[in-house]
PDB file of C-alpha atoms in Angstrom:
ATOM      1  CA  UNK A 656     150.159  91.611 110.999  1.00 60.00           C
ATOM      2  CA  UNK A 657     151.665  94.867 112.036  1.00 76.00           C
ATOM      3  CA  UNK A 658     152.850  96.849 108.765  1.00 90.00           C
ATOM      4  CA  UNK A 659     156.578  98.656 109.241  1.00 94.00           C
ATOM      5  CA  UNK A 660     156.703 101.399 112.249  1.00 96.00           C
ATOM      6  CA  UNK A 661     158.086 104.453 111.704  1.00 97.00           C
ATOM      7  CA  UNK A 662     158.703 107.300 113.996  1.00 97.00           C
ATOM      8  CA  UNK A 663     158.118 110.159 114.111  1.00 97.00           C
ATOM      9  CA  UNK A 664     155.656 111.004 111.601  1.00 95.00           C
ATOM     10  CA  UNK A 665     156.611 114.374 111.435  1.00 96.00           C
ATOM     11  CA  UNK A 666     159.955 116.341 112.611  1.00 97.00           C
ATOM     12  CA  UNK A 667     160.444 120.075 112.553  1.00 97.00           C
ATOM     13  CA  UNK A 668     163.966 120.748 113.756  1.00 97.00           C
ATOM     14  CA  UNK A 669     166.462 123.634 113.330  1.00 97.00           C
ATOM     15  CA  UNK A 670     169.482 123.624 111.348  1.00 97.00           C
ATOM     16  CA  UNK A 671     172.507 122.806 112.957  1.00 97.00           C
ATOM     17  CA  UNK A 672     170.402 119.903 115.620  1.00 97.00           C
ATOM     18  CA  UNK A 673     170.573 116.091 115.255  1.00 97.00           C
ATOM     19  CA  UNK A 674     167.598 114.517 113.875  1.00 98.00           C
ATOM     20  CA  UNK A 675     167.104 110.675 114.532  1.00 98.00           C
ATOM     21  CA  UNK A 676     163.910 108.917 112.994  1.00 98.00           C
ATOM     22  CA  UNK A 677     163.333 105.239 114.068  1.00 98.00           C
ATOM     23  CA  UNK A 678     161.341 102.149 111.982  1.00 98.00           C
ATOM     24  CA  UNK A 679     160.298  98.999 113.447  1.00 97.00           C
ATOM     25  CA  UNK A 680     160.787  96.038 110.418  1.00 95.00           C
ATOM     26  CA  UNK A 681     157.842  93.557 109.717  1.00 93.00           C
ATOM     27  CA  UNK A 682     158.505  90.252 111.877  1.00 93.00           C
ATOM     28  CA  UNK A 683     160.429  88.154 110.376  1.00 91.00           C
ATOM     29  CA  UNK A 684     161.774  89.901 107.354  1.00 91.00           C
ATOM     30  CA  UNK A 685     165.934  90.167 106.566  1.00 89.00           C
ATOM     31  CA  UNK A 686     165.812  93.119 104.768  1.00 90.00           C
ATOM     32  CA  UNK A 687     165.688  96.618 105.637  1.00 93.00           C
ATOM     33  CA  UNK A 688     165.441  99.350 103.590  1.00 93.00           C
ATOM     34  CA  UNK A 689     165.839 103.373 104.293  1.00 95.00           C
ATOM     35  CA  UNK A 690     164.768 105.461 101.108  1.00 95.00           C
ATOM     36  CA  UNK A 691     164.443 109.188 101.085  1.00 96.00           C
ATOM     37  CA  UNK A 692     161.842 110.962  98.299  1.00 96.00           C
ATOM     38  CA  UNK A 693     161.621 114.581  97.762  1.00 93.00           C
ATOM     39  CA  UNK A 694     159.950 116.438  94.572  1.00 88.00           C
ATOM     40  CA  UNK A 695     163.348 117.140  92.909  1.00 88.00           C
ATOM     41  CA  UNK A 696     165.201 113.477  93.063  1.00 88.00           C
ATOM     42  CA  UNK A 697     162.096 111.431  93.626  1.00 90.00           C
ATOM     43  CA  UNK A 698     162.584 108.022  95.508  1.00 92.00           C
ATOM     44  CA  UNK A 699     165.669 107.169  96.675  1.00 90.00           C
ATOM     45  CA  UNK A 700     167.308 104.418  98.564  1.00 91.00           C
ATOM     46  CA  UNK A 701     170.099 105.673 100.809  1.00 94.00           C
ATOM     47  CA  UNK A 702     170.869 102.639 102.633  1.00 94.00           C
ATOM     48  CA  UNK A 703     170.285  98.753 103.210  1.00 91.00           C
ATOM     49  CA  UNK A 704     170.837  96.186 105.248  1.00 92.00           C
ATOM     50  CA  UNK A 705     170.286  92.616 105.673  1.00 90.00           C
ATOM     51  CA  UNK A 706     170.305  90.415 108.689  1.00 92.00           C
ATOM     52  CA  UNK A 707     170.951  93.243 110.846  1.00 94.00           C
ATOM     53  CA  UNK A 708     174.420  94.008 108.430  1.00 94.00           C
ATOM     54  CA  UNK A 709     174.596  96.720 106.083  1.00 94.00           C
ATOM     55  CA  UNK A 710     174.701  96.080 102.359  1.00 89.00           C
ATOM     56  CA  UNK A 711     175.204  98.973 100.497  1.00 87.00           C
ATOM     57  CA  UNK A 712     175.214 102.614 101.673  1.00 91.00           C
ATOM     58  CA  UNK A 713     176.140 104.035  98.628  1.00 88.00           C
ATOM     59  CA  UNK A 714     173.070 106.496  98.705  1.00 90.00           C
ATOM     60  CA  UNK A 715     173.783 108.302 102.197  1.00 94.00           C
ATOM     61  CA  UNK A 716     174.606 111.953 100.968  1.00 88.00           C
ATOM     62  CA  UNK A 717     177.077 112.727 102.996  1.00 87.00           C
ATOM     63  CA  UNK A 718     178.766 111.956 106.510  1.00 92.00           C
ATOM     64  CA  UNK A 719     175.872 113.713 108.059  1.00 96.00           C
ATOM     65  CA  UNK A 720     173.841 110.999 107.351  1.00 97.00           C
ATOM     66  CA  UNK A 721     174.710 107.531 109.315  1.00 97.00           C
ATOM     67  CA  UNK A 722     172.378 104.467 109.850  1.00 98.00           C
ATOM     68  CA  UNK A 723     172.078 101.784 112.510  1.00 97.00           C
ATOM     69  CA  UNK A 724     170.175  97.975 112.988  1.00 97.00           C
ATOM     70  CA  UNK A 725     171.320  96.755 117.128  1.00 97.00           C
ATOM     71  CA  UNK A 726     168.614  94.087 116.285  1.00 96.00           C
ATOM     72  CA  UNK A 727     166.114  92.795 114.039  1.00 95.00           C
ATOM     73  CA  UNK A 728     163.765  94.935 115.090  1.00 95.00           C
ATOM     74  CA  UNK A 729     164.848  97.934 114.929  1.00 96.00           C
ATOM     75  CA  UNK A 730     166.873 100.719 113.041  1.00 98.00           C
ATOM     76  CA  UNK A 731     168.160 104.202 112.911  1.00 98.00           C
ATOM     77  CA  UNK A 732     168.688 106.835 110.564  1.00 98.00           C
ATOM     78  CA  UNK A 733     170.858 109.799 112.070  1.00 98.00           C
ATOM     79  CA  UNK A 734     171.893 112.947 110.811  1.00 97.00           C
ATOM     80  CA  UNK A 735     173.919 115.622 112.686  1.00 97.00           C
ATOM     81  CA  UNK A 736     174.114 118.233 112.415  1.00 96.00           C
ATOM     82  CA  UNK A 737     170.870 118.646 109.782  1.00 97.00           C
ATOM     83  CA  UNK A 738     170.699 121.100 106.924  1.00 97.00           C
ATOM     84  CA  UNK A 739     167.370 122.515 105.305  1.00 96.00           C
ATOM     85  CA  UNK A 740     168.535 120.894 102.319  1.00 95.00           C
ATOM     86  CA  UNK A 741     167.593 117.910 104.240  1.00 97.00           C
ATOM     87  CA  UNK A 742     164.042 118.295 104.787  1.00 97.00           C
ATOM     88  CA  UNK A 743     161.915 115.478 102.917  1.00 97.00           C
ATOM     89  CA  UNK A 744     159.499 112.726 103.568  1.00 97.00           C
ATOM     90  CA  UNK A 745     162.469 109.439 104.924  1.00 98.00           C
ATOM     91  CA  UNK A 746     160.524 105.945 104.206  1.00 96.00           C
ATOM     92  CA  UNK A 747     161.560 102.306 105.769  1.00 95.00           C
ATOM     93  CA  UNK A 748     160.693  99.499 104.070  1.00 92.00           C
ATOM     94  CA  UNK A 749     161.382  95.819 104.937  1.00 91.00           C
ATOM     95  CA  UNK A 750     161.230  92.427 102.859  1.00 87.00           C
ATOM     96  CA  UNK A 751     162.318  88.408 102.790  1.00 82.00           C
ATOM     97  CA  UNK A 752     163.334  87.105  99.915  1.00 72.00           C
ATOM     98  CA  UNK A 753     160.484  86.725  97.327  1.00 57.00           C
ATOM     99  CA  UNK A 754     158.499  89.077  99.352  1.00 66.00           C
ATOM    100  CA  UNK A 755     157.454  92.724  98.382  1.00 71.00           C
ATOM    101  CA  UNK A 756     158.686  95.757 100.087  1.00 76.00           C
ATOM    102  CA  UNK A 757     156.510  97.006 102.699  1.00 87.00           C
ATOM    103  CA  UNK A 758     156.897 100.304 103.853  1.00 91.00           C
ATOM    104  CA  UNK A 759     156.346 102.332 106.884  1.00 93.00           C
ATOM    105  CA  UNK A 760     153.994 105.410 106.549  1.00 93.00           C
ATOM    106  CA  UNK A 761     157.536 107.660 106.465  1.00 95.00           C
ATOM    107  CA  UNK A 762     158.733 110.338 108.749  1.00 97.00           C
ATOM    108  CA  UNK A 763     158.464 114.145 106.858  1.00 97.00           C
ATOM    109  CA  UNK A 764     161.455 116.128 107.989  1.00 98.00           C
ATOM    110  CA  UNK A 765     161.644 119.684 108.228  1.00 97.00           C
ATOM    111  CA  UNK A 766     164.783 121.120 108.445  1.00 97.00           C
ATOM    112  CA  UNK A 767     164.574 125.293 109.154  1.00 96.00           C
TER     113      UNK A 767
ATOM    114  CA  UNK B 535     172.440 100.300  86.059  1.00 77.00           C
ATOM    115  CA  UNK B 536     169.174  99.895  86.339  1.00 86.00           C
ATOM    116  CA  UNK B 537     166.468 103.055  85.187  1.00 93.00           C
ATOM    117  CA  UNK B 538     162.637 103.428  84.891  1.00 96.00           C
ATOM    118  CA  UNK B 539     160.848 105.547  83.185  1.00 97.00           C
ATOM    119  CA  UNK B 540     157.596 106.822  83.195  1.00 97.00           C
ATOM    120  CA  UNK B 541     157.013 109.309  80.919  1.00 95.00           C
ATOM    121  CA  UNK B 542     153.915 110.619  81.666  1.00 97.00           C
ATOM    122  CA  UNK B 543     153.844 112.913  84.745  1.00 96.00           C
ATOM    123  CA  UNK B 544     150.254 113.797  85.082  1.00 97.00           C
ATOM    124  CA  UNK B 545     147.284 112.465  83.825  1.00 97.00           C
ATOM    125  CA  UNK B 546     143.424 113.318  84.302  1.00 97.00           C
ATOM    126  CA  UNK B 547     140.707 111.628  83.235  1.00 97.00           C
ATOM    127  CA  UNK B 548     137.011 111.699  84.008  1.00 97.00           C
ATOM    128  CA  UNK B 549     135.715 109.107  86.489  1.00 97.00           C
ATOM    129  CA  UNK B 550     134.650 105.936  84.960  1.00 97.00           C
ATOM    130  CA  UNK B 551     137.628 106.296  81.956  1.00 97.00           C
ATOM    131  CA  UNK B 552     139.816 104.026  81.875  1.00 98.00           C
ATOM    132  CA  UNK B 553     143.005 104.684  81.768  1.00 98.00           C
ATOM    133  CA  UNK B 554     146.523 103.276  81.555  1.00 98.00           C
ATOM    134  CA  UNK B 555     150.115 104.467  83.201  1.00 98.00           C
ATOM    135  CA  UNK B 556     153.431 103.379  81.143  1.00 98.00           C
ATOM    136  CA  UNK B 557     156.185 102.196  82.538  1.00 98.00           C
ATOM    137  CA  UNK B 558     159.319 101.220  80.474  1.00 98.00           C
ATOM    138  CA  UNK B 559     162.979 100.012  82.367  1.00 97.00           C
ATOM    139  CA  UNK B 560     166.073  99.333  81.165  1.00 95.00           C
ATOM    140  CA  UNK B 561     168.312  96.521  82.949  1.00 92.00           C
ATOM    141  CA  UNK B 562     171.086  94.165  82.379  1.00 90.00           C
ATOM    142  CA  UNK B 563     169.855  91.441  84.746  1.00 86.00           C
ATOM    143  CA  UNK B 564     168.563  88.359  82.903  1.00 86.00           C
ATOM    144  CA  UNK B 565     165.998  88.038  85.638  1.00 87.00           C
ATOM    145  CA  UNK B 566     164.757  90.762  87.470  1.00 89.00           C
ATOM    146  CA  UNK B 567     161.541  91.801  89.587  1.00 88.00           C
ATOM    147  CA  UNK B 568     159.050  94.399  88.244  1.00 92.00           C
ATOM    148  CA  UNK B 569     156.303  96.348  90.987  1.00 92.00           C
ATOM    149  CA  UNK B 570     153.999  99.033  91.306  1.00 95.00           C
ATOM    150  CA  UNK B 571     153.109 101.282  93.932  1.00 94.00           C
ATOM    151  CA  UNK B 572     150.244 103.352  94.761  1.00 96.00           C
ATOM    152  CA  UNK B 573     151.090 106.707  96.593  1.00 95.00           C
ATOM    153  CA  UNK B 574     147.660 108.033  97.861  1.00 94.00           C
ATOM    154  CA  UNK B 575     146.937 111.785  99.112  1.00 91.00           C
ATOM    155  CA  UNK B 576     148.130 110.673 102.423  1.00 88.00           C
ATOM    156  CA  UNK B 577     151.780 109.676 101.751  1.00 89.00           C
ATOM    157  CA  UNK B 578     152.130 105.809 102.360  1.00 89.00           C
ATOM    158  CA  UNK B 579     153.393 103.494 100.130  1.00 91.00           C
ATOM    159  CA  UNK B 580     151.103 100.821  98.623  1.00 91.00           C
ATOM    160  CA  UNK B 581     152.531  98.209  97.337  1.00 89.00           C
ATOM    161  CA  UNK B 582     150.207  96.504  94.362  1.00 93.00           C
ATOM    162  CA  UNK B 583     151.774  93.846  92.627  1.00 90.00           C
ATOM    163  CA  UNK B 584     154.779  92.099  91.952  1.00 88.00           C
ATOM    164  CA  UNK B 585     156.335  90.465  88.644  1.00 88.00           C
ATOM    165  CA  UNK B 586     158.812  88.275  87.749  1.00 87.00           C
ATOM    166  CA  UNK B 587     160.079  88.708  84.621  1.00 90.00           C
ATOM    167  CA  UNK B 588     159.856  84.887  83.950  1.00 87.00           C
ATOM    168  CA  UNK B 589     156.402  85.603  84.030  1.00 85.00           C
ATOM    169  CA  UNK B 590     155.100  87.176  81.481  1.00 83.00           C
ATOM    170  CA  UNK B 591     151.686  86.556  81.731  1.00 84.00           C
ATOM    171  CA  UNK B 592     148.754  89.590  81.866  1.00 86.00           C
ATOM    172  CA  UNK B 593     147.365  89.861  85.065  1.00 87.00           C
ATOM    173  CA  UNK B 594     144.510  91.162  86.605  1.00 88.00           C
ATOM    174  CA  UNK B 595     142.886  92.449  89.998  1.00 89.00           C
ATOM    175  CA  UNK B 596     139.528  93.487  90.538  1.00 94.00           C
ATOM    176  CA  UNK B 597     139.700  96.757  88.225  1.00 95.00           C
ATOM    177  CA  UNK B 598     143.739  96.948  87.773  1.00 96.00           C
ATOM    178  CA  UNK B 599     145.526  95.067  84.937  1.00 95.00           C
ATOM    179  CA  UNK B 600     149.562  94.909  84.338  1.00 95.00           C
ATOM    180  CA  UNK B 601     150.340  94.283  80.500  1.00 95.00           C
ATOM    181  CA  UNK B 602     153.992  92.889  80.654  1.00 95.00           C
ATOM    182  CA  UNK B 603     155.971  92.919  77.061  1.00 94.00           C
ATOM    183  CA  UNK B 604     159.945  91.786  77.702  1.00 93.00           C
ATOM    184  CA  UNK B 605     160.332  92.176  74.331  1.00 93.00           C
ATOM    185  CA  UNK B 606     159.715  96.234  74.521  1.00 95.00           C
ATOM    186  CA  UNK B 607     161.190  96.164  78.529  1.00 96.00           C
ATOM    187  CA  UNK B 608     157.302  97.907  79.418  1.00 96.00           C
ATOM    188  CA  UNK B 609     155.231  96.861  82.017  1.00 96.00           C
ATOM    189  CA  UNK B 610     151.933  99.152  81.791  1.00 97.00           C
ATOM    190  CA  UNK B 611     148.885  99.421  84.273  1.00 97.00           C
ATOM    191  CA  UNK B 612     145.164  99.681  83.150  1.00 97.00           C
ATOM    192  CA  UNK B 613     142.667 101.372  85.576  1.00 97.00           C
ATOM    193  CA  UNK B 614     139.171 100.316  84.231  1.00 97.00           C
ATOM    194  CA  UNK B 615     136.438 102.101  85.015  1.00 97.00           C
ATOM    195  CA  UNK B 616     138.292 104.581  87.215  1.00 97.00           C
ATOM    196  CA  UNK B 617     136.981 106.117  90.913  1.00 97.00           C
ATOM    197  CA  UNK B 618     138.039 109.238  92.330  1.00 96.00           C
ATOM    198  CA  UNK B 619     139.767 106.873  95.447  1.00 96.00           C
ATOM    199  CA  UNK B 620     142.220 105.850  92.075  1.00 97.00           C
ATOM    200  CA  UNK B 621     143.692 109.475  92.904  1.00 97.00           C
ATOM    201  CA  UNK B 622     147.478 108.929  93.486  1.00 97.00           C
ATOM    202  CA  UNK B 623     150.514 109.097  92.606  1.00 97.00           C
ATOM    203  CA  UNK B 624     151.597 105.936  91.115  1.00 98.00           C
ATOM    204  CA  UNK B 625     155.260 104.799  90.822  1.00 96.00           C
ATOM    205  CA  UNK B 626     156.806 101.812  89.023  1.00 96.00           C
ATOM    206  CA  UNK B 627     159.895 100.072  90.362  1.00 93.00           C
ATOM    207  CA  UNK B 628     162.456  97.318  89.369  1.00 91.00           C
ATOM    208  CA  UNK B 629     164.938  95.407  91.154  1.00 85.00           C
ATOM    209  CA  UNK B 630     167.576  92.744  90.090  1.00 80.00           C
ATOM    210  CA  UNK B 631     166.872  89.002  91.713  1.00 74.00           C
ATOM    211  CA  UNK B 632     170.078  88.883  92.865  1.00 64.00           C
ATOM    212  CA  UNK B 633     171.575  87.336  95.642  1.00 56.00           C
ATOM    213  CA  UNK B 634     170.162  89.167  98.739  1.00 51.00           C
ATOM    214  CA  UNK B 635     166.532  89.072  96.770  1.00 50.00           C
ATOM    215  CA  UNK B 636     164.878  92.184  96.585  1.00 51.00           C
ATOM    216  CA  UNK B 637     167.461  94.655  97.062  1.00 63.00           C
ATOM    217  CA  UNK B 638     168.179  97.892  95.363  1.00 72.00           C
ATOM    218  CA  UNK B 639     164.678  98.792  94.484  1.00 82.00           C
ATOM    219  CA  UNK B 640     164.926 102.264  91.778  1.00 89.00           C
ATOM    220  CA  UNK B 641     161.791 103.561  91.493  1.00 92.00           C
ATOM    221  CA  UNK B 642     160.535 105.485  88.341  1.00 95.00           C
ATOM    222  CA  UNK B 643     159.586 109.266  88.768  1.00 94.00           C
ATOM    223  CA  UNK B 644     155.920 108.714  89.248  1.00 96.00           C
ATOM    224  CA  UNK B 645     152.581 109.667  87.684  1.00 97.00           C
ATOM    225  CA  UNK B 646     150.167 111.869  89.613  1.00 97.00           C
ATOM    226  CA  UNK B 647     146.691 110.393  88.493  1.00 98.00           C
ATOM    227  CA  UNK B 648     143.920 112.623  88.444  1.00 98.00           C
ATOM    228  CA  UNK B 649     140.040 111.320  88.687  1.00 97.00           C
ATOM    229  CA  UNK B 650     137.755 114.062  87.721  1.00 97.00           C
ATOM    230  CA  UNK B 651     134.180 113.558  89.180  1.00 95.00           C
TER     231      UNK B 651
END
C-alpha cells in the first residue's frame, strides 16, 4: 500500500510569496491530519479534518495559514504571504478509526 | 488538556546497552490511546506501536518492549541490545478515543537516542 504523499519535499521561497504544499491521504482513511514541528515548539497539529470536513483548526497560527480537502484524496496547506518565521519541516498524516497515524515523509519549508 | 512528557532529551549509550526512554502523560479521558514514534536521521515519521489504555499488558517486538503502568500515567520503551540503526529521535504521543477516533494527537518533546559503536 502506498504510505501518505507529500509534496514537495523541500521548498525554498522568499518572504512575502505564497507557499502551497500538497499530501495525498492513505486509501481509504477519514482522517487527515496537518502537523507542523520545528526545534523550538516541537510537533504540532495545526489542523484536521475528517471526511473531507474540517474538525478543529485551532492550531493554524494565523490567517496566513489556511487549509483545504476538495476530495478524499487530497489536501492543501496554504500560506500567503509566508514569513521566515515560517520555515519548518509541515507533516500529513492520515488514519480510520482504530488505525495509527501514518505520515507522509513532510515537506521542509524555507522561508528567506 | 492533554500533555506528555519526556524528560530525558538526549541519551547515549554504547551499542549493545540496553536502554529505556520514559514517557509520562497526563489526561482526563477515561480511555485514551498511547503511541510511539521513531524519527530516524532522515525525517519520516515511524509509527511503532499503539496502546489502548484498556490494555495494560507489556508488550514486546523483536528487540523493543513498552512497559505500561496506568497507575503512574507512564508508558516507557526498552531497546535491548541496541544497534547503531536504533539512532533517532523518538517521540511519545497520546490521544483521547473520542468520537472522531484518533484525533488530536500531542506529541511529547522527543528523545534524541544516541548508539555509540
Amino acid at each position: 500500500d502506498a504510505g501518505v504523499i507529500q509534496s514537495p519535499r523541500h521548498e525554498v521561497t522568499e518572504m512575502g510569496q505564497e507557499v502551497t504544499l500538497r499530501c495525498k491521504p492513505i486509501s481509504g482513511h477519514d482522517y487527515l491530519f496537518w502537523y507542523r514541528q520545528t526545534m523550538m515548539r516541537g510537533l504540532e497539529l495545526l489542523i484536521y479534518f475528517n471526511n473531507n470536513v474540517p474538525i478543529d483548526d485551532s492550531g493554524m497560527p494565523e490567517d496566513r495559514f489556511s487549509a483545504k480537502m476538495p476530495n478524499a484524496s487530497f489536501s492543501t496547506l496554504k500560506i500567503q504571504p509566508s514569513e521566515p518565521r515560517d520555515s519548518a519541516v509541515y507533516f500529513c498524516a492520515s488514519s480510520l478509526k482504530g488505525v495509527e497515524e501514518g505520515f507522509g515523509q513532510g515537506t521542509r519549508l524555507t522561508v528567506v | 488538556a492533554q500533555k506528555v512528557t519526556q524528560a530525558q532529551t538526549e541519551i547515549s549509550v554504547v551499542e549493545k546497552e540496553d536502554v529505556t526512554l520514559d514517557c509520562v502523560y497526563e489526561t482526563r479521558d477515561t480511555t485514551y490511546y498511547l503511541f510511539w514514534y521513531k524519527q530516524p536521521p532522515s525525517g519520516e515519521l515511524v509509527f511503532l506501536i499503539r496502546r489502548n489504555s484498556f490494555d495494560e499488558q507489556n508488550e514486546i517486538s523483536g528487540r523493543y518492549s513498552w512497559n505500561f503502568q496506568k497507575s503512574t500515567s507512564s508508558f516507557n520503551f526498552t531497546i535491548t541490545a541496541s544497534q547503531v540503526v536504533d539512532s533517532a529521535v523518538y517521540f511519545c504521543a497520546l490521544t483521547p478515543d473520542g468520537v472522531f477516533g484518533n484525533e488530536k494527537l500531542t506529541f511529547g518533546t522527543g528523545t534524541r537516542l544516541t548508539i555509540i559503536p
